[in-house]
PDB file of C-alpha atoms in Angstrom:
ATOM      1  CA  MET A  30       0.134  -0.123  -0.037  1.00 62.00           C
ATOM      2  CA  ASP A  31       1.762   3.175  -1.480  1.00 79.00           C
ATOM      3  CA  THR A  32       1.775   5.664   2.129  1.00 93.00           C
ATOM      4  CA  THR A  33       3.694   9.192   2.733  1.00 96.00           C
ATOM      5  CA  ASP A  34       5.892   9.060   5.592  1.00 97.00           C
ATOM      6  CA  ILE A  35       5.989  12.151   8.396  1.00 98.00           C
ATOM      7  CA  THR A  36       9.540  13.658   8.038  1.00 96.00           C
ATOM      8  CA  PRO A  37      10.736  16.688   8.757  1.00 95.00           C
ATOM      9  CA  THR A  38      11.491  17.431   5.079  1.00 96.00           C
ATOM     10  CA  LEU A  39       8.192  16.671   4.012  1.00 97.00           C
ATOM     11  CA  LEU A  40       7.041  18.860   7.321  1.00 97.00           C
ATOM     12  CA  ARG A  41       8.846  22.330   6.043  1.00 96.00           C
ATOM     13  CA  SER A  42       7.471  21.654   2.727  1.00 96.00           C
ATOM     14  CA  TRP A  43       4.102  21.754   4.281  1.00 97.00           C
ATOM     15  CA  PRO A  44       3.933  24.610   6.463  1.00 96.00           C
ATOM     16  CA  LEU A  45       1.806  25.659   8.710  1.00 96.00           C
ATOM     17  CA  PRO A  46      -0.718  28.595   8.723  1.00 92.00           C
ATOM     18  CA  MET A  47       0.720  31.421  10.410  1.00 88.00           C
ATOM     19  CA  PRO A  48      -0.777  34.945  11.373  1.00 82.00           C
ATOM     20  CA  GLN A  49       0.119  38.014  10.652  1.00 79.00           C
ATOM     21  CA  PRO A  50       2.506  40.252  12.710  1.00 80.00           C
ATOM     22  CA  ASP A  51      -0.378  42.051  13.790  1.00 76.00           C
ATOM     23  CA  GLY A  52      -2.816  39.584  14.716  1.00 74.00           C
ATOM     24  CA  ASP A  53      -4.820  39.140  17.699  1.00 77.00           C
ATOM     25  CA  LYS A  54      -5.683  36.236  19.691  1.00 72.00           C
ATOM     26  CA  GLU A  55      -9.000  35.939  17.565  1.00 79.00           C
ATOM     27  CA  VAL A  56      -6.818  35.553  14.162  1.00 81.00           C
ATOM     28  CA  ARG A  57      -4.619  32.875  16.305  1.00 89.00           C
ATOM     29  CA  GLY A  58      -7.974  30.523  16.486  1.00 94.00           C
ATOM     30  CA  HIS A  59     -10.059  30.283  18.699  1.00 97.00           C
ATOM     31  CA  LEU A  60     -10.476  26.634  20.785  1.00 97.00           C
ATOM     32  CA  LEU A  61     -13.380  24.851  22.608  1.00 98.00           C
ATOM     33  CA  ILE A  62     -12.380  21.933  24.584  1.00 98.00           C
ATOM     34  CA  VAL A  63     -15.119  19.628  25.677  1.00 98.00           C
ATOM     35  CA  ALA A  64     -13.533  17.101  28.600  1.00 98.00           C
ATOM     36  CA  GLY A  65     -12.068  15.976  31.855  1.00 97.00           C
ATOM     37  CA  SER A  66     -14.016  14.519  34.717  1.00 96.00           C
ATOM     38  CA  ALA A  67     -14.326  14.264  38.667  1.00 95.00           C
ATOM     39  CA  GLU A  68     -12.291  11.359  38.435  1.00 95.00           C
ATOM     40  CA  MET A  69      -9.718  12.959  35.628  1.00 97.00           C
ATOM     41  CA  PRO A  70      -9.813  16.614  35.569  1.00 97.00           C
ATOM     42  CA  GLY A  71      -5.960  17.010  34.916  1.00 98.00           C
ATOM     43  CA  ALA A  72      -6.979  15.318  31.123  1.00 98.00           C
ATOM     44  CA  ILE A  73      -8.431  18.781  30.256  1.00 98.00           C
ATOM     45  CA  VAL A  74      -5.409  20.730  31.638  1.00 98.00           C
ATOM     46  CA  LEU A  75      -3.064  18.427  29.663  1.00 98.00           C
ATOM     47  CA  ALA A  76      -4.720  19.138  26.558  1.00 98.00           C
ATOM     48  CA  ALA A  77      -5.480  22.613  26.963  1.00 98.00           C
ATOM     49  CA  THR A  78      -1.542  23.317  27.789  1.00 98.00           C
ATOM     50  CA  ALA A  79      -0.535  21.429  24.501  1.00 98.00           C
ATOM     51  CA  ALA A  80      -3.087  23.485  22.357  1.00 98.00           C
ATOM     52  CA  LEU A  81      -1.960  26.906  23.616  1.00 98.00           C
ATOM     53  CA  ARG A  82       1.676  25.940  23.251  1.00 98.00           C
ATOM     54  CA  ALA A  83       0.975  24.540  19.510  1.00 98.00           C
ATOM     55  CA  GLY A  84       0.122  28.467  19.271  1.00 96.00           C
ATOM     56  CA  ALA A  85      -3.552  28.860  19.442  1.00 96.00           C
ATOM     57  CA  GLY A  86      -4.757  32.252  20.299  1.00 94.00           C
ATOM     58  CA  LYS A  87      -8.150  31.713  22.446  1.00 96.00           C
ATOM     59  CA  LEU A  88      -9.259  28.800  24.583  1.00 97.00           C
ATOM     60  CA  THR A  89     -12.495  27.858  25.945  1.00 98.00           C
ATOM     61  CA  LEU A  90     -12.659  24.839  28.205  1.00 98.00           C
ATOM     62  CA  ALA A  91     -16.313  23.191  28.828  1.00 98.00           C
ATOM     63  CA  THR A  92     -16.321  19.993  31.703  1.00 98.00           C
ATOM     64  CA  GLY A  93     -17.750  19.035  34.591  1.00 98.00           C
ATOM     65  CA  ALA A  94     -19.495  21.497  37.182  1.00 98.00           C
ATOM     66  CA  SER A  95     -17.685  19.399  40.198  1.00 97.00           C
ATOM     67  CA  VAL A  96     -14.277  20.384  39.023  1.00 98.00           C
ATOM     68  CA  ALA A  97     -14.800  23.794  36.439  1.00 98.00           C
ATOM     69  CA  ALA A  98     -13.440  26.097  39.511  1.00 98.00           C
ATOM     70  CA  GLN A  99     -10.338  23.980  40.225  1.00 98.00           C
ATOM     71  CA  VAL A 100      -9.862  23.642  36.158  1.00 98.00           C
ATOM     72  CA  ALA A 101     -10.152  27.346  36.194  1.00 98.00           C
ATOM     73  CA  ILE A 102      -7.247  27.991  38.344  1.00 98.00           C
ATOM     74  CA  ALA A 103      -5.072  25.358  36.700  1.00 98.00           C
ATOM     75  CA  MET A 104      -5.562  27.289  33.207  1.00 98.00           C
ATOM     76  CA  PRO A 105      -5.976  31.047  33.792  1.00 97.00           C
ATOM     77  CA  GLU A 106      -5.588  31.328  30.285  1.00 97.00           C
ATOM     78  CA  ALA A 107      -9.203  29.839  29.736  1.00 98.00           C
ATOM     79  CA  ARG A 108     -12.619  30.795  29.932  1.00 98.00           C
ATOM     80  CA  VAL A 109     -14.281  27.767  31.896  1.00 98.00           C
ATOM     81  CA  ILE A 110     -18.155  26.454  31.407  1.00 98.00           C
ATOM     82  CA  GLY A 111     -19.144  24.015  33.782  1.00 98.00           C
ATOM     83  CA  LEU A 112     -21.412  21.322  32.388  1.00 98.00           C
ATOM     84  CA  ASP A 113     -23.992  19.746  34.233  1.00 95.00           C
ATOM     85  CA  GLU A 114     -23.209  16.008  34.887  1.00 96.00           C
ATOM     86  CA  THR A 115     -24.582  12.754  35.055  1.00 96.00           C
ATOM     87  CA  ALA A 116     -23.885  10.210  38.147  1.00 94.00           C
ATOM     88  CA  GLN A 117     -21.846   8.306  36.536  1.00 94.00           C
ATOM     89  CA  GLY A 118     -19.840  11.288  36.365  1.00 94.00           C
ATOM     90  CA  GLY A 119     -20.389  12.384  32.301  1.00 95.00           C
ATOM     91  CA  PHE A 120     -21.857  15.355  31.188  1.00 97.00           C
ATOM     92  CA  ARG A 121     -25.832  15.380  30.028  1.00 95.00           C
ATOM     93  CA  HIS A 122     -26.792  16.040  26.799  1.00 93.00           C
ATOM     94  CA  GLU A 123     -28.768  18.974  27.829  1.00 94.00           C
ATOM     95  CA  ALA A 124     -25.196  20.435  27.924  1.00 95.00           C
ATOM     96  CA  GLN A 125     -25.510  20.709  24.359  1.00 95.00           C
ATOM     97  CA  HIS A 126     -27.519  24.389  25.333  1.00 96.00           C
ATOM     98  CA  GLN A 127     -24.753  25.567  27.092  1.00 97.00           C
ATOM     99  CA  LEU A 128     -22.316  25.291  24.152  1.00 98.00           C
ATOM    100  CA  ALA A 129     -24.514  26.076  21.266  1.00 97.00           C
ATOM    101  CA  PRO A 130     -23.791  30.239  21.426  1.00 97.00           C
ATOM    102  CA  LEU A 131     -20.150  29.006  20.984  1.00 97.00           C
ATOM    103  CA  ALA A 132     -21.213  27.478  17.266  1.00 96.00           C
ATOM    104  CA  GLY A 133     -19.578  29.114  14.514  1.00 94.00           C
ATOM    105  CA  LYS A 134     -17.576  31.363  16.802  1.00 96.00           C
ATOM    106  CA  VAL A 135     -14.669  28.508  17.262  1.00 97.00           C
ATOM    107  CA  ASP A 136     -12.189  27.112  14.750  1.00 97.00           C
ATOM    108  CA  ALA A 137     -11.553  23.692  16.187  1.00 98.00           C
ATOM    109  CA  VAL A 138     -13.525  21.658  19.083  1.00 98.00           C
ATOM    110  CA  LEU A 139     -11.955  18.829  20.864  1.00 98.00           C
ATOM    111  CA  VAL A 140     -13.776  16.234  22.405  1.00 98.00           C
ATOM    112  CA  GLY A 141     -13.152  13.493  24.625  1.00 98.00           C
ATOM    113  CA  PRO A 142      -9.914  13.426  26.996  1.00 98.00           C
ATOM    114  CA  GLY A 143     -10.734  12.139  30.551  1.00 97.00           C
ATOM    115  CA  MET A 144     -14.525  11.982  30.212  1.00 97.00           C
ATOM    116  CA  CYS A 145     -16.805   9.096  31.610  1.00 94.00           C
ATOM    117  CA  ASP A 146     -20.477   7.542  30.941  1.00 94.00           C
ATOM    118  CA  THR A 147     -19.675   6.096  27.466  1.00 94.00           C
ATOM    119  CA  ALA A 148     -23.680   6.432  27.226  1.00 94.00           C
ATOM    120  CA  ALA A 149     -23.947  10.108  27.947  1.00 95.00           C
ATOM    121  CA  SER A 150     -20.728  10.911  26.025  1.00 94.00           C
ATOM    122  CA  CYS A 151     -22.182   9.554  23.144  1.00 95.00           C
ATOM    123  CA  GLU A 152     -25.107  11.209  23.304  1.00 95.00           C
ATOM    124  CA  LEU A 153     -23.924  14.561  23.879  1.00 96.00           C
ATOM    125  CA  MET A 154     -21.529  13.878  20.949  1.00 96.00           C
ATOM    126  CA  ARG A 155     -24.678  13.281  18.419  1.00 95.00           C
ATOM    127  CA  HIS A 156     -25.985  16.408  19.710  1.00 96.00           C
ATOM    128  CA  LEU A 157     -22.407  18.034  19.140  1.00 97.00           C
ATOM    129  CA  LEU A 158     -21.807  16.708  15.504  1.00 97.00           C
ATOM    130  CA  PRO A 159     -24.218  19.446  14.365  1.00 96.00           C
ATOM    131  CA  LEU A 160     -24.049  21.915  16.547  1.00 97.00           C
ATOM    132  CA  PHE A 161     -19.986  22.711  15.392  1.00 97.00           C
ATOM    133  CA  ALA A 162     -20.514  20.893  11.936  1.00 96.00           C
ATOM    134  CA  ASN A 163     -17.933  24.335  10.858  1.00 95.00           C
ATOM    135  CA  SER A 164     -15.456  23.760  13.341  1.00 98.00           C
ATOM    136  CA  ARG A 165     -12.955  21.534  12.926  1.00 98.00           C
ATOM    137  CA  LEU A 166     -13.797  18.394  14.947  1.00 98.00           C
ATOM    138  CA  ILE A 167     -10.989  16.048  17.048  1.00 98.00           C
ATOM    139  CA  LEU A 168     -12.575  13.241  18.540  1.00 98.00           C
ATOM    140  CA  ASP A 169     -10.251  11.518  21.445  1.00 98.00           C
ATOM    141  CA  ALA A 170     -11.362   8.730  23.922  1.00 95.00           C
ATOM    142  CA  CYS A 171     -14.552   8.014  25.074  1.00 94.00           C
ATOM    143  CA  ALA A 172     -16.064  10.711  22.401  1.00 97.00           C
ATOM    144  CA  MET A 173     -15.011   7.999  19.489  1.00 97.00           C
ATOM    145  CA  GLN A 174     -17.743   5.736  20.748  1.00 96.00           C
ATOM    146  CA  VAL A 175     -20.434   7.767  18.999  1.00 96.00           C
ATOM    147  CA  VAL A 176     -19.421   5.631  15.528  1.00 96.00           C
ATOM    148  CA  ARG A 177     -20.411   2.156  17.210  1.00 92.00           C
ATOM    149  CA  LYS A 178     -23.898   2.746  16.680  1.00 86.00           C
ATOM    150  CA  PRO A 179     -25.711   2.796  14.964  1.00 85.00           C
ATOM    151  CA  ALA A 180     -24.016   0.034  12.965  1.00 81.00           C
ATOM    152  CA  HIS A 181     -23.737   2.108   9.561  1.00 87.00           C
ATOM    153  CA  PHE A 182     -22.671   5.060  11.273  1.00 94.00           C
ATOM    154  CA  ARG A 183     -21.041   7.627   9.012  1.00 96.00           C
ATOM    155  CA  PHE A 184     -20.037  11.142   9.727  1.00 97.00           C
ATOM    156  CA  ASP A 185     -21.633  13.670   7.568  1.00 95.00           C
ATOM    157  CA  GLN A 186     -18.055  15.793   6.884  1.00 89.00           C
ATOM    158  CA  PRO A 187     -14.749  14.197   7.922  1.00 88.00           C
ATOM    159  CA  VAL A 188     -13.491  14.683  11.333  1.00 98.00           C
ATOM    160  CA  LEU A 189     -10.527  13.565  12.861  1.00 98.00           C
ATOM    161  CA  LEU A 190     -10.272  10.300  15.546  1.00 98.00           C
ATOM    162  CA  THR A 191      -7.339   9.296  17.355  1.00 98.00           C
ATOM    163  CA  PRO A 192      -7.470   6.027  18.596  1.00 98.00           C
ATOM    164  CA  HIS A 193      -4.775   3.461  19.684  1.00 97.00           C
ATOM    165  CA  ALA A 194      -5.023   0.037  18.610  1.00 97.00           C
ATOM    166  CA  GLY A 195      -6.907  -0.878  21.418  1.00 97.00           C
ATOM    167  CA  GLU A 196      -9.437   1.762  21.073  1.00 97.00           C
ATOM    168  CA  LEU A 197      -9.865   0.727  17.217  1.00 98.00           C
ATOM    169  CA  ALA A 198      -9.970  -2.795  18.247  1.00 98.00           C
ATOM    170  CA  GLN A 199     -13.043  -2.258  20.130  1.00 96.00           C
ATOM    171  CA  LEU A 200     -14.645   0.385  17.859  1.00 97.00           C
ATOM    172  CA  MET A 201     -14.671  -1.688  14.872  1.00 96.00           C
ATOM    173  CA  GLY A 202     -15.385  -4.857  16.668  1.00 95.00           C
ATOM    174  CA  LEU A 203     -11.965  -6.571  16.070  1.00 96.00           C
ATOM    175  CA  SER A 204      -9.029  -8.163  18.423  1.00 97.00           C
ATOM    176  CA  LYS A 205      -6.150  -6.062  18.904  1.00 97.00           C
ATOM    177  CA  ASP A 206      -4.007  -8.357  17.623  1.00 97.00           C
ATOM    178  CA  ALA A 207      -5.786  -7.755  14.430  1.00 97.00           C
ATOM    179  CA  VAL A 208      -5.174  -4.190  14.126  1.00 97.00           C
ATOM    180  CA  LEU A 209      -1.800  -4.480  15.122  1.00 96.00           C
ATOM    181  CA  ALA A 210      -0.957  -7.047  12.349  1.00 96.00           C
ATOM    182  CA  ASP A 211      -2.233  -4.920   9.866  1.00 96.00           C
ATOM    183  CA  PRO A 212      -2.277  -1.291  11.111  1.00 96.00           C
ATOM    184  CA  HIS A 213      -2.368   0.071   7.657  1.00 96.00           C
ATOM    185  CA  ALA A 214      -5.591  -2.008   6.419  1.00 97.00           C
ATOM    186  CA  CYS A 215      -7.590  -1.329   9.552  1.00 98.00           C
ATOM    187  CA  ALA A 216      -7.061   2.471   9.532  1.00 98.00           C
ATOM    188  CA  THR A 217      -7.984   2.423   6.083  1.00 98.00           C
ATOM    189  CA  ASP A 218     -11.142   0.044   6.371  1.00 98.00           C
ATOM    190  CA  ALA A 219     -11.891   2.458   9.660  1.00 98.00           C
ATOM    191  CA  ALA A 220     -11.481   5.706   7.781  1.00 98.00           C
ATOM    192  CA  ARG A 221     -13.480   4.687   4.384  1.00 97.00           C
ATOM    193  CA  ARG A 222     -16.467   3.339   6.789  1.00 97.00           C
ATOM    194  CA  TRP A 223     -17.126   5.953   8.977  1.00 97.00           C
ATOM    195  CA  ASN A 224     -16.007   9.007   6.504  1.00 97.00           C
ATOM    196  CA  ALA A 225     -13.351  10.175   8.950  1.00 98.00           C
ATOM    197  CA  ILE A 226      -9.537  11.046   9.102  1.00 98.00           C
ATOM    198  CA  VAL A 227      -8.090   8.374  11.509  1.00 98.00           C
ATOM    199  CA  ALA A 228      -4.663   8.903  13.328  1.00 98.00           C
ATOM    200  CA  LEU A 229      -4.101   5.128  14.442  1.00 98.00           C
ATOM    201  CA  LYS A 230      -1.645   5.652  17.182  1.00 97.00           C
ATOM    202  CA  GLY A 231       1.252   3.981  18.104  1.00 92.00           C
ATOM    203  CA  ALA A 232       5.051   3.398  18.006  1.00 90.00           C
ATOM    204  CA  LEU A 233       3.779   3.174  14.231  1.00 95.00           C
ATOM    205  CA  THR A 234       1.056   5.981  13.665  1.00 97.00           C
ATOM    206  CA  VAL A 235      -0.782   5.207  10.482  1.00 98.00           C
ATOM    207  CA  ILE A 236      -3.092   8.400   9.672  1.00 98.00           C
ATOM    208  CA  ALA A 237      -5.807   7.430   6.690  1.00 98.00           C
ATOM    209  CA  MET A 238      -8.633   9.503   5.156  1.00 97.00           C
ATOM    210  CA  PRO A 239     -11.655   8.702   3.561  1.00 97.00           C
ATOM    211  CA  ASP A 240     -10.101   8.674   0.453  1.00 96.00           C
ATOM    212  CA  GLY A 241      -7.602   5.645   1.095  1.00 95.00           C
ATOM    213  CA  THR A 242      -4.433   8.519   1.099  1.00 97.00           C
ATOM    214  CA  THR A 243      -2.370   7.299   4.166  1.00 98.00           C
ATOM    215  CA  TRP A 244       0.759   8.854   6.188  1.00 98.00           C
ATOM    216  CA  THR A 245       2.607   6.990   8.534  1.00 98.00           C
ATOM    217  CA  HIS A 246       5.210   8.451  11.211  1.00 98.00           C
ATOM    218  CA  ALA A 247       7.534   6.318  13.126  1.00 95.00           C
ATOM    219  CA  GLY A 248       9.710   7.971  16.200  1.00 89.00           C
ATOM    220  CA  GLY A 249       9.715   9.006  19.721  1.00 91.00           C
ATOM    221  CA  ASN A 250      10.152   6.636  22.426  1.00 95.00           C
ATOM    222  CA  ILE A 251       8.676   4.315  25.066  1.00 96.00           C
ATOM    223  CA  GLY A 252       8.610   7.066  27.373  1.00 96.00           C
ATOM    224  CA  LEU A 253       5.624   8.559  25.357  1.00 97.00           C
ATOM    225  CA  ALA A 254       4.096   6.049  26.408  1.00 95.00           C
ATOM    226  CA  ILE A 255       2.464   7.013  29.730  1.00 96.00           C
ATOM    227  CA  SER A 256      -0.954   8.510  31.520  1.00 96.00           C
ATOM    228  CA  GLY A 257      -1.980  12.168  29.969  1.00 97.00           C
ATOM    229  CA  SER A 258       0.673  11.449  26.674  1.00 98.00           C
ATOM    230  CA  GLY A 259      -2.570  11.210  24.281  1.00 97.00           C
ATOM    231  CA  ASP A 260      -4.442  14.166  25.921  1.00 98.00           C
ATOM    232  CA  THR A 261      -1.477  16.198  25.153  1.00 98.00           C
ATOM    233  CA  LEU A 262      -1.455  14.924  21.496  1.00 98.00           C
ATOM    234  CA  ALA A 263      -5.039  15.741  20.895  1.00 98.00           C
ATOM    235  CA  GLY A 264      -4.135  19.391  22.215  1.00 98.00           C
ATOM    236  CA  ILE A 265      -1.458  19.458  20.184  1.00 98.00           C
ATOM    237  CA  ILE A 266      -3.192  18.673  17.039  1.00 98.00           C
ATOM    238  CA  THR A 267      -6.324  20.882  18.040  1.00 98.00           C
ATOM    239  CA  GLY A 268      -4.089  24.105  18.379  1.00 98.00           C
ATOM    240  CA  LEU A 269      -2.658  23.829  14.925  1.00 98.00           C
ATOM    241  CA  ALA A 270      -6.248  22.971  13.470  1.00 98.00           C
ATOM    242  CA  ALA A 271      -7.349  26.093  15.506  1.00 97.00           C
ATOM    243  CA  ARG A 272      -4.867  28.155  13.594  1.00 96.00           C
ATOM    244  CA  GLY A 273      -6.507  27.339  10.224  1.00 96.00           C
ATOM    245  CA  ALA A 274      -4.555  23.695   9.359  1.00 97.00           C
ATOM    246  CA  PRO A 275      -6.634  21.659   7.752  1.00 98.00           C
ATOM    247  CA  LEU A 276      -7.261  18.248  10.040  1.00 98.00           C
ATOM    248  CA  GLU A 277      -5.026  16.253   7.961  1.00 98.00           C
ATOM    249  CA  GLN A 278      -1.872  18.890   8.775  1.00 98.00           C
ATOM    250  CA  ALA A 279      -2.638  19.263  12.159  1.00 98.00           C
ATOM    251  CA  CYS A 280      -2.534  15.329  12.802  1.00 98.00           C
ATOM    252  CA  ALA A 281       0.723  15.050  10.407  1.00 98.00           C
ATOM    253  CA  TRP A 282       2.148  17.652  12.613  1.00 98.00           C
ATOM    254  CA  GLY A 283       0.992  17.067  15.921  1.00 98.00           C
ATOM    255  CA  ILE A 284       1.801  13.420  15.758  1.00 98.00           C
ATOM    256  CA  ALA A 285       5.490  14.512  14.687  1.00 98.00           C
ATOM    257  CA  LEU A 286       5.980  17.073  17.500  1.00 98.00           C
ATOM    258  CA  HIS A 287       4.704  14.672  20.030  1.00 98.00           C
ATOM    259  CA  ALA A 288       7.057  12.112  18.875  1.00 98.00           C
ATOM    260  CA  LEU A 289      10.261  14.821  18.841  1.00 97.00           C
ATOM    261  CA  ALA A 290       9.078  16.433  21.984  1.00 98.00           C
ATOM    262  CA  GLY A 291       9.372  13.206  23.994  1.00 97.00           C
ATOM    263  CA  GLU A 292      13.186  12.525  22.145  1.00 97.00           C
ATOM    264  CA  GLN A 293      13.960  16.116  23.716  1.00 97.00           C
ATOM    265  CA  LEU A 294      12.795  14.814  27.215  1.00 98.00           C
ATOM    266  CA  ALA A 295      14.484  11.798  26.677  1.00 97.00           C
ATOM    267  CA  LEU A 296      17.523  13.248  26.557  1.00 96.00           C
ATOM    268  CA  ARG A 297      17.342  15.186  29.496  1.00 94.00           C
ATOM    269  CA  PHE A 298      15.589  12.738  32.042  1.00 95.00           C
ATOM    270  CA  GLY A 299      16.402   9.440  30.316  1.00 96.00           C
ATOM    271  CA  ILE A 300      13.538   7.122  28.433  1.00 95.00           C
ATOM    272  CA  LEU A 301      11.942   6.087  31.414  1.00 96.00           C
ATOM    273  CA  GLY A 302      10.825   9.036  33.913  1.00 95.00           C
ATOM    274  CA  TYR A 303       9.648  11.932  32.016  1.00 97.00           C
ATOM    275  CA  LEU A 304       5.686  13.153  32.698  1.00 98.00           C
ATOM    276  CA  ALA A 305       3.398  13.607  30.052  1.00 98.00           C
ATOM    277  CA  ARG A 306       2.708  17.427  31.741  1.00 98.00           C
ATOM    278  CA  GLU A 307       6.500  18.326  30.488  1.00 98.00           C
ATOM    279  CA  ILE A 308       5.853  17.275  26.872  1.00 98.00           C
ATOM    280  CA  PRO A 309       3.417  20.670  25.578  1.00 98.00           C
ATOM    281  CA  ALA A 310       6.316  23.060  26.873  1.00 98.00           C
ATOM    282  CA  GLU A 311       8.965  21.425  24.488  1.00 98.00           C
ATOM    283  CA  ILE A 312       6.543  22.184  21.503  1.00 98.00           C
ATOM    284  CA  PRO A 313       7.306  26.413  20.355  1.00 98.00           C
ATOM    285  CA  ALA A 314      11.108  25.318  19.917  1.00 97.00           C
ATOM    286  CA  LEU A 315      10.312  22.532  17.931  1.00 98.00           C
ATOM    287  CA  LEU A 316       7.646  24.558  15.693  1.00 97.00           C
ATOM    288  CA  ARG A 317      10.790  27.159  15.292  1.00 95.00           C
ATOM    289  CA  ASN A 318      13.145  24.768  14.581  1.00 94.00           C
ATOM    290  CA  LEU A 319      10.878  22.936  12.082  1.00 92.00           C
ATOM    291  CA  ALA A 320      10.260  26.443  10.106  1.00 81.00           C
ATOM    292  CA  ALA A 321      13.865  26.784  10.021  1.00 65.00           C
TER     293      ALA A 321
END
C-alpha cells in the first residue's frame, strides 16, 4: 500500500498557517475543548496546555461543574464552562445548550479526553456534531464511541479520530492483535467506513483519509507511553487546527511534534520517567526549528 512518511523534510514542505504579525488572539484561532471529569480533571488541563503551546490564541474549556473551578485555577488563560453531570460522572446531553452560543465562533473543537459515562458521552456527541459542523472537529477517547451506534454510522463531513490499537479494535469489533497485525488496512477501512480521518496511534502511527490516502510516522520512544500522553497529543493537534491547519495537516504535524518532544525529554531525563505535563513546553521550540 502506497503511503507517505512524515519526516522533517515533508513538514517543511507543508508549512503551517501563520498569523500576520499584527494579528490578535482571534486571528490565531479560537478552540473549544470538551473534556475531563471528576475522576480525571487533569486530562483537560493537559490538552489545553498543549493546544496553547501549539500556537492557538483563544481557549474555552467545558468540563464537569464539580471540577470547573479547579480547572479554571489550573488554566488561568481559559474561559471555563461548568457542565451538568450525570450520576456516572459524564455530561448530560442538555449541555449542548450551554455550548450552542459557541457554534460558528470556534475554529476547532476537541471532545473526549478524560470523559466518563460512555452512554452519556455518545448522546452528547450526537448533539454536538451538527452544532459544530463548521469547526474542525477532533474526537478522542470516550467521544469516539459515537461511531459504534448505529452499526453503519458515517460522519456527514470528515472529523479526526485518534484511537490507539486497543480503542480501534473495540470500535471496529476486532481483536487488538488483528489491528496490530495490519494497522494500515485497519486504519484505511475505518476511515472509509466512518467517513473520518483516522490516526491510529502507536510506535508506528498511521493516518488514513476516507479517500485511501495515508501517512505513516515512526519515532518517539517508549517514554511517551504514559498516562496523559494521548491528551497532550490531542491538544497539540487541536491547537494547530485552530490556527487554520486542515485536519490531516494538523494531525501529521501533531504526531511528529509529540514524538520529537519525547525525544528531547529523553535526552534530559532518560527514556523512562518524564511526565506528560512536560511535553507541551517542548512544542514552541520544535515548531521554530521545523519552520527554519
